[in-house]
mmCIF file of C-alpha atoms in Angstrom:
data_model
loop_
_atom_site.group_PDB
_atom_site.id
_atom_site.type_symbol
_atom_site.label_atom_id
_atom_site.label_comp_id
_atom_site.label_asym_id
_atom_site.label_seq_id
_atom_site.Cartn_x
_atom_site.Cartn_y
_atom_site.Cartn_z
ATOM 1 C CA MET A 17 166.133 110.448 153.435
ATOM 2 C CA LEU A 18 164.898 112.664 156.523
ATOM 3 C CA ALA A 19 161.277 112.288 156.995
ATOM 4 C CA ALA A 20 159.686 115.584 155.964
ATOM 5 C CA ILE A 21 158.037 117.616 159.019
ATOM 6 C CA ARG A 22 155.378 120.319 158.226
ATOM 7 C CA PRO A 23 153.501 122.065 161.453
ATOM 8 C CA ASP A 24 150.823 120.317 163.022
ATOM 9 C CA SER A 25 148.280 123.223 161.926
ATOM 10 C CA TRP A 26 148.301 122.270 158.030
ATOM 11 C CA ASN A 27 147.312 118.200 159.641
ATOM 12 C CA TYR A 28 143.451 119.047 159.096
ATOM 13 C CA ALA A 29 144.001 120.832 155.688
ATOM 14 C CA LEU A 30 146.029 117.609 154.045
ATOM 15 C CA PHE A 31 143.330 114.768 155.854
ATOM 16 C CA LEU A 32 140.007 116.902 154.557
ATOM 17 C CA HIS A 33 142.122 117.256 151.072
ATOM 18 C CA VAL A 34 143.734 113.578 150.624
ATOM 19 C CA LEU A 35 139.938 112.140 151.829
ATOM 20 C CA GLY A 36 138.704 114.058 149.639
ATOM 21 C CA ALA A 37 140.357 113.151 146.895
ATOM 22 C CA ALA A 38 141.136 109.557 148.233
ATOM 23 C CA VAL A 39 136.801 109.260 147.490
ATOM 24 C CA LEU A 40 136.643 111.648 144.322
ATOM 25 C CA VAL A 41 138.856 108.566 143.138
ATOM 26 C CA GLY A 42 136.822 106.005 144.684
ATOM 27 C CA ALA A 43 134.004 107.613 143.008
ATOM 28 C CA LEU A 44 135.211 107.898 139.837
ATOM 29 C CA VAL A 45 136.259 103.852 139.469
ATOM 30 C CA THR A 46 132.798 103.374 140.115
ATOM 31 C CA ALA A 47 130.535 105.680 138.147
ATOM 32 C CA GLY A 48 133.192 104.583 135.509
ATOM 33 C CA SER A 49 132.785 100.619 136.022
ATOM 34 C CA MET A 50 128.835 100.630 136.051
ATOM 35 C CA GLN A 51 128.565 102.120 132.967
ATOM 36 C CA ILE A 52 131.545 100.416 131.348
ATOM 37 C CA LEU A 53 129.172 97.162 132.697
ATOM 38 C CA GLY A 54 126.803 98.588 131.539
ATOM 39 C CA TRP A 55 127.959 98.736 127.972
ATOM 40 C CA ALA A 56 129.090 95.746 127.683
ATOM 41 C CA ARG A 57 125.572 94.281 129.301
ATOM 42 C CA ASP A 58 122.626 95.071 128.833
ATOM 43 C CA GLN A 59 120.562 92.382 129.569
ATOM 44 C CA GLY A 60 115.988 93.534 129.997
ATOM 45 C CA GLY A 61 117.313 97.202 131.034
ATOM 46 C CA GLY A 62 120.557 97.200 132.609
ATOM 47 C CA ALA A 63 122.716 99.546 131.068
ATOM 48 C CA ALA A 64 119.499 101.956 131.878
ATOM 49 C CA MET A 65 120.395 100.650 135.696
ATOM 50 C CA PHE A 66 123.860 100.965 135.414
ATOM 51 C CA ALA A 67 123.496 104.423 133.668
ATOM 52 C CA ARG A 68 120.968 105.985 136.169
ATOM 53 C CA LEU A 69 123.414 104.550 139.338
ATOM 54 C CA SER A 70 126.526 106.140 137.787
ATOM 55 C CA PHE A 71 125.186 109.383 137.364
ATOM 56 C CA ARG A 72 123.914 108.983 141.036
ATOM 57 C CA THR A 73 127.471 107.867 142.146
ATOM 58 C CA LEU A 74 128.966 110.913 140.847
ATOM 59 C CA LEU A 75 126.346 113.393 142.312
ATOM 60 C CA ILE A 76 126.122 112.644 144.761
ATOM 61 C CA VAL A 77 129.473 111.145 146.338
ATOM 62 C CA ALA A 78 132.292 113.063 143.489
ATOM 63 C CA ILE A 79 130.937 116.047 143.082
ATOM 64 C CA PRO A 80 130.616 116.506 147.363
ATOM 65 C CA ALA A 81 134.494 114.806 147.465
ATOM 66 C CA TRP A 82 135.247 117.548 144.571
ATOM 67 C CA PHE A 83 134.577 119.955 146.973
ATOM 68 C CA ALA A 84 136.212 118.120 149.594
ATOM 69 C CA MET A 85 139.589 118.112 148.010
ATOM 70 C CA ARG A 86 139.559 121.382 146.824
ATOM 71 C CA ILE A 87 138.484 122.860 149.787
ATOM 72 C CA GLY A 88 141.390 121.277 151.650
ATOM 73 C CA ALA A 89 143.144 122.028 148.337
ATOM 74 C CA GLU A 90 142.540 126.614 148.935
ATOM 75 C CA TRP A 91 143.427 125.596 153.217
ATOM 76 C CA ILE A 92 146.499 124.327 152.883
ATOM 77 C CA ARG A 93 147.380 126.934 150.175
ATOM 78 C CA SER A 94 146.575 129.520 152.246
ATOM 79 C CA LYS A 95 148.667 128.443 154.728
ATOM 80 C CA GLU A 96 151.617 127.350 152.535
ATOM 81 C CA PHE A 97 152.181 130.551 150.610
ATOM 82 C CA PRO A 98 149.856 132.763 152.629
ATOM 83 C CA SER A 99 150.512 135.891 150.344
ATOM 84 C CA GLY A 100 150.467 133.616 147.047
ATOM 85 C CA ALA A 101 154.844 134.554 146.823
ATOM 86 C CA ASP A 102 157.110 132.243 145.946
ATOM 87 C CA GLU A 103 154.404 129.377 144.613
ATOM 88 C CA PRO A 104 155.423 127.025 142.659
ATOM 89 C CA GLY A 105 154.038 126.823 138.718
ATOM 90 C CA TRP A 106 152.748 122.848 139.121
ATOM 91 C CA ILE A 107 150.107 124.450 142.090
ATOM 92 C CA GLY A 108 147.761 126.562 139.383
ATOM 93 C CA ILE A 109 148.124 123.842 137.158
ATOM 94 C CA GLY A 110 144.627 123.445 135.604
ATOM 95 C CA TYR A 111 143.147 126.167 137.307
ATOM 96 C CA VAL A 112 142.615 129.709 135.419
ATOM 97 C CA THR A 113 140.451 132.463 136.104
ATOM 98 C CA ALA A 114 136.789 134.116 133.550
ATOM 99 C CA GLU A 115 139.433 136.824 132.434
ATOM 100 C CA GLN A 116 142.431 134.031 132.107
ATOM 101 C CA PHE A 117 140.294 132.021 130.033
ATOM 102 C CA ASP A 118 138.528 134.883 127.973
ATOM 103 C CA GLN A 119 141.853 136.322 126.863
ATOM 104 C CA TRP A 120 143.366 133.070 125.909
ATOM 105 C CA VAL A 121 140.337 131.158 124.549
ATOM 106 C CA ARG A 122 139.026 132.821 121.518
ATOM 107 C CA PRO A 123 136.591 130.266 119.305
ATOM 108 C CA ASP A 124 137.127 132.831 116.385
ATOM 109 C CA ASP A 125 140.384 131.587 115.753
ATOM 110 C CA MET A 126 140.045 128.298 115.800
ATOM 111 C CA VAL A 127 137.932 127.440 113.207
ATOM 112 C CA GLY A 128 138.764 128.653 109.547
ATOM 113 C CA LYS A 129 142.469 129.736 108.123
ATOM 114 C CA LYS A 130 144.027 132.201 109.540
ATOM 115 C CA MET B 130 162.399 110.609 140.744
ATOM 116 C CA SER B 131 164.129 109.798 144.362
ATOM 117 C CA ARG B 132 163.078 106.401 145.382
ATOM 118 C CA TYR B 133 161.829 108.541 148.566
ATOM 119 C CA ASP B 134 158.828 109.818 145.666
ATOM 120 C CA TRP B 135 158.441 106.432 144.462
ATOM 121 C CA LEU B 136 158.312 104.808 147.869
ATOM 122 C CA LEU B 137 155.662 107.847 148.528
ATOM 123 C CA PHE B 138 153.648 107.470 145.621
ATOM 124 C CA LEU B 139 153.203 104.165 145.364
ATOM 125 C CA HIS B 140 152.338 103.626 149.320
ATOM 126 C CA VAL B 141 149.288 106.435 148.518
ATOM 127 C CA ALA B 142 148.256 104.958 145.069
ATOM 128 C CA SER B 143 147.498 102.071 147.079
ATOM 129 C CA ALA B 144 145.352 103.988 149.531
ATOM 130 C CA PHE B 145 144.266 105.382 147.157
ATOM 131 C CA ALA B 146 143.217 102.162 145.669
ATOM 132 C CA LEU B 147 141.854 101.174 149.592
ATOM 133 C CA VAL B 148 139.263 104.327 150.004
ATOM 134 C CA ALA B 149 138.195 103.537 146.298
ATOM 135 C CA SER B 150 137.375 99.973 146.451
ATOM 136 C CA LEU B 151 135.582 100.921 149.711
ATOM 137 C CA VAL B 152 133.671 104.041 148.249
ATOM 138 C CA LEU B 153 132.521 101.174 145.413
ATOM 139 C CA TYR B 154 131.493 98.669 147.881
ATOM 140 C CA THR B 155 129.517 101.240 150.106
ATOM 141 C CA VAL B 156 127.673 102.615 146.663
ATOM 142 C CA LEU B 157 126.580 98.640 145.649
ATOM 143 C CA ILE B 158 125.385 98.020 149.284
ATOM 144 C CA ALA B 159 123.164 100.887 148.346
ATOM 145 C CA ALA B 160 122.419 99.551 145.562
ATOM 146 C CA LEU B 161 121.681 96.310 146.044
ATOM 147 C CA TRP B 162 119.786 97.069 149.162
ATOM 148 C CA ASN B 163 116.636 97.646 147.952
ATOM 149 C CA ARG B 164 116.438 94.643 145.438
ATOM 150 C CA ASP B 165 115.420 91.314 145.721
ATOM 151 C CA VAL B 166 115.009 89.815 142.306
ATOM 152 C CA PRO B 167 118.028 87.791 141.286
ATOM 153 C CA SER B 168 119.134 88.658 138.329
ATOM 154 C CA GLU B 169 119.027 91.897 139.417
ATOM 155 C CA ALA B 170 121.860 91.049 141.916
ATOM 156 C CA VAL B 171 124.028 88.865 140.272
ATOM 157 C CA ARG B 172 123.943 91.768 137.711
ATOM 158 C CA LEU B 173 124.898 94.328 140.304
ATOM 159 C CA PHE B 174 127.252 92.165 141.801
ATOM 160 C CA ARG B 175 129.300 92.509 138.613
ATOM 161 C CA VAL B 176 131.184 95.492 139.882
ATOM 162 C CA GLN B 177 132.200 93.845 142.639
ATOM 163 C CA ARG B 178 135.003 92.519 140.814
ATOM 164 C CA VAL B 179 136.847 96.211 140.213
ATOM 165 C CA GLY B 180 136.359 96.374 143.975
ATOM 166 C CA ASP B 181 137.987 93.094 144.454
ATOM 167 C CA VAL B 182 140.860 94.207 142.830
ATOM 168 C CA LEU B 183 140.871 97.245 143.854
ATOM 169 C CA VAL B 184 140.918 96.307 147.416
ATOM 170 C CA ALA B 185 143.646 93.410 146.508
ATOM 171 C CA ILE B 186 146.265 96.319 145.287
ATOM 172 C CA GLY B 187 145.457 98.998 148.406
ATOM 173 C CA SER B 188 146.021 97.006 151.316
ATOM 174 C CA ILE B 189 148.802 94.717 149.866
ATOM 175 C CA GLY B 190 149.885 97.835 149.031
ATOM 176 C CA VAL B 191 149.697 100.464 151.681
ATOM 177 C CA LEU B 192 151.683 97.820 154.116
ATOM 178 C CA VAL B 193 154.439 96.512 151.762
ATOM 179 C CA PHE B 194 155.102 100.624 150.323
ATOM 180 C CA GLY B 195 154.446 101.467 154.232
ATOM 181 C CA ILE B 196 157.250 99.856 155.648
ATOM 182 C CA TRP B 197 159.793 100.013 153.073
ATOM 183 C CA LEU B 198 159.220 103.772 153.544
ATOM 184 C CA ALA B 199 159.526 103.112 157.420
ATOM 185 C CA ILE B 200 162.581 100.891 156.783
ATOM 186 C CA ASP B 201 163.861 103.678 154.163
ATOM 187 C CA VAL B 202 163.276 106.585 155.570
ATOM 188 C CA ASP B 203 165.250 108.648 158.472
ATOM 189 C CA GLY B 204 163.481 110.220 161.284
ATOM 190 C CA TYR B 205 160.465 107.118 160.712
ATOM 191 C CA GLU B 206 160.777 103.512 162.538
ATOM 192 C CA VAL B 207 158.936 100.239 162.064
ATOM 193 C CA TRP B 208 158.551 100.505 165.734
ATOM 194 C CA ASP B 209 157.271 103.315 166.503
ATOM 195 C CA GLY B 210 153.775 104.314 167.836
ATOM 196 C CA TRP B 211 151.727 105.660 165.094
ATOM 197 C CA ILE B 212 152.940 102.266 162.865
ATOM 198 C CA ILE B 213 152.190 99.707 165.269
ATOM 199 C CA ALA B 214 148.507 102.033 165.318
ATOM 200 C CA ALA B 215 148.571 101.522 161.570
ATOM 201 C CA LEU B 216 149.804 98.369 162.268
ATOM 202 C CA VAL B 217 147.148 97.135 164.040
ATOM 203 C CA LEU B 218 144.584 99.080 162.452
ATOM 204 C CA TRP B 219 145.205 97.157 159.193
ATOM 205 C CA ILE B 220 145.296 94.180 160.443
ATOM 206 C CA VAL B 221 141.593 94.922 161.925
ATOM 207 C CA MET B 222 140.625 96.354 158.706
ATOM 208 C CA GLY B 223 141.289 92.716 157.222
ATOM 209 C CA ALA B 224 139.831 91.078 159.803
ATOM 210 C CA LEU B 225 136.520 93.004 159.327
ATOM 211 C CA GLY B 226 136.843 92.873 155.895
ATOM 212 C CA SER B 227 137.338 89.314 155.477
ATOM 213 C CA ARG B 228 134.455 88.809 157.622
ATOM 214 C CA THR B 229 131.990 91.728 155.527
ATOM 215 C CA GLY B 230 133.008 90.174 152.492
ATOM 216 C CA LYS B 231 131.856 86.275 153.235
ATOM 217 C CA LEU B 232 128.292 88.296 154.782
ATOM 218 C CA TYR B 233 127.889 90.073 151.088
ATOM 219 C CA ASN B 234 129.233 86.409 149.276
ATOM 220 C CA ALA B 235 126.725 84.942 150.379
ATOM 221 C CA ALA B 236 124.070 86.611 149.280
ATOM 222 C CA ARG B 237 125.305 87.231 145.386
ATOM 223 C CA ASP B 238 126.073 83.310 145.377
ATOM 224 C CA ARG B 239 122.146 82.657 146.560
ATOM 225 C CA ALA B 240 121.426 85.537 144.273
ATOM 226 C CA LEU B 241 123.623 83.282 141.568
ATOM 227 C CA ALA B 242 121.872 79.745 142.830
ATOM 228 C CA LEU B 243 118.053 81.226 142.426
ATOM 229 C CA SER B 244 119.229 83.126 139.285
ATOM 230 C CA ARG B 245 121.116 79.547 138.124
ATOM 231 C CA ASP B 246 117.403 77.692 139.058
ATOM 232 C CA GLY B 247 115.543 80.445 136.462
ATOM 233 C CA SER B 248 113.219 81.509 138.750
ATOM 234 C CA ASP B 249 113.870 85.157 138.458
ATOM 235 C CA ALA B 250 111.510 86.065 140.923
ATOM 236 C CA PRO B 251 111.294 88.710 143.743
ATOM 237 C CA SER B 252 113.063 86.458 147.540
ATOM 238 C CA PRO B 253 112.249 87.651 150.485
ATOM 239 C CA GLU B 254 115.131 85.592 151.106
ATOM 240 C CA LEU B 255 117.694 87.070 149.114
ATOM 241 C CA ARG B 256 116.456 90.405 150.329
ATOM 242 C CA ALA B 257 117.533 89.389 153.850
ATOM 243 C CA LEU B 258 120.716 88.329 152.945
ATOM 244 C CA LEU B 259 120.937 92.301 151.383
ATOM 245 C CA GLN B 260 119.480 93.506 154.506
ATOM 246 C CA ASP B 261 121.592 92.326 156.690
ATOM 247 C CA ARG B 262 122.264 94.878 159.464
ATOM 248 C CA ARG B 263 124.982 93.297 160.750
ATOM 249 C CA ALA B 264 127.231 92.753 157.877
ATOM 250 C CA LEU B 265 126.691 97.015 156.811
ATOM 251 C CA TRP B 266 127.509 97.297 160.423
ATOM 252 C CA LEU B 267 130.699 95.243 159.577
ATOM 253 C CA HIS B 268 131.050 97.392 156.551
ATOM 254 C CA VAL B 269 131.023 100.894 158.853
ATOM 255 C CA ALA B 270 133.246 99.419 160.919
ATOM 256 C CA GLY B 271 135.870 98.966 158.041
ATOM 257 C CA ILE B 272 135.572 102.588 156.711
ATOM 258 C CA VAL B 273 135.876 103.886 160.555
ATOM 259 C CA THR B 274 139.089 102.123 161.058
ATOM 260 C CA VAL B 275 139.948 102.721 157.195
ATOM 261 C CA VAL B 276 139.759 106.693 157.970
ATOM 262 C CA LEU B 277 141.499 106.396 161.785
ATOM 263 C CA LEU B 278 144.059 105.099 159.679
ATOM 264 C CA LEU B 279 143.982 107.846 157.098
ATOM 265 C CA ILE B 280 143.916 110.576 159.934
ATOM 266 C CA ASP B 281 146.694 108.343 162.178
ATOM 267 C CA MET B 282 149.113 108.513 158.820
ATOM 268 C CA ILE B 283 148.814 112.072 158.494
ATOM 269 C CA PHE B 284 148.951 112.511 162.203
ATOM 270 C CA LYS B 285 151.876 110.756 163.452
ATOM 271 C CA PRO B 286 150.608 110.683 167.104
ATOM 272 C CA GLY B 287 153.593 110.453 169.031
ATOM 273 C CA ALA B 288 156.555 111.681 165.837
#
């Protein structure tokens, strides 16, 4: 396998994206671990303490990390696919616009008989 | 997926585990900073086990899969400057992590000992151990080292 080469100008965007994603994973693991410990070992207010820490971890670490990851992703996307042409399908997985959401998600169709 | 894809996936996943462990330790240090009640500290230190597993998997994984990638991929060699820099940073990270771990493990062991003695009164000694500036700066140095590793991996100076 030959080493994959990318333009140097993508590196800042990739760095921001990877750092944001890694910190996001860390924040989610930390918050999840604290929540599980809180549920498993409720001794003298332990659950409340772990729940509070879990929430603060999500608020202070996970949300900024998510923004860093998304900004990095959009930055590198704008460099790799400047006009949106020839964009591979996997990049769009998981993202919908508000218009697409309203068009596709119809709560009335989810309940009752058709 | 090709062998290259698997190696790269495992290398990056290990790097994520390593950064995740640092995030967990940072949150733990912040949560313990103003604590002086032994039972609270002991309870919080239970989260440390998750970080210990992540740091072990992450640090060994990045090294093993990173060297494997360097050998497997044409165009990279283990003796390339940026790979040697990464190996040096990995050693520095390990040394800093080991020193940091010893200091915080001493605080955890003291909290456990106080808790086992039945003394759950606020302990100035425990607070001093949890607010050890040397341990904090060693942890910060470890974070800086891992960020430098990430910069080295992405920018590949000299490649």
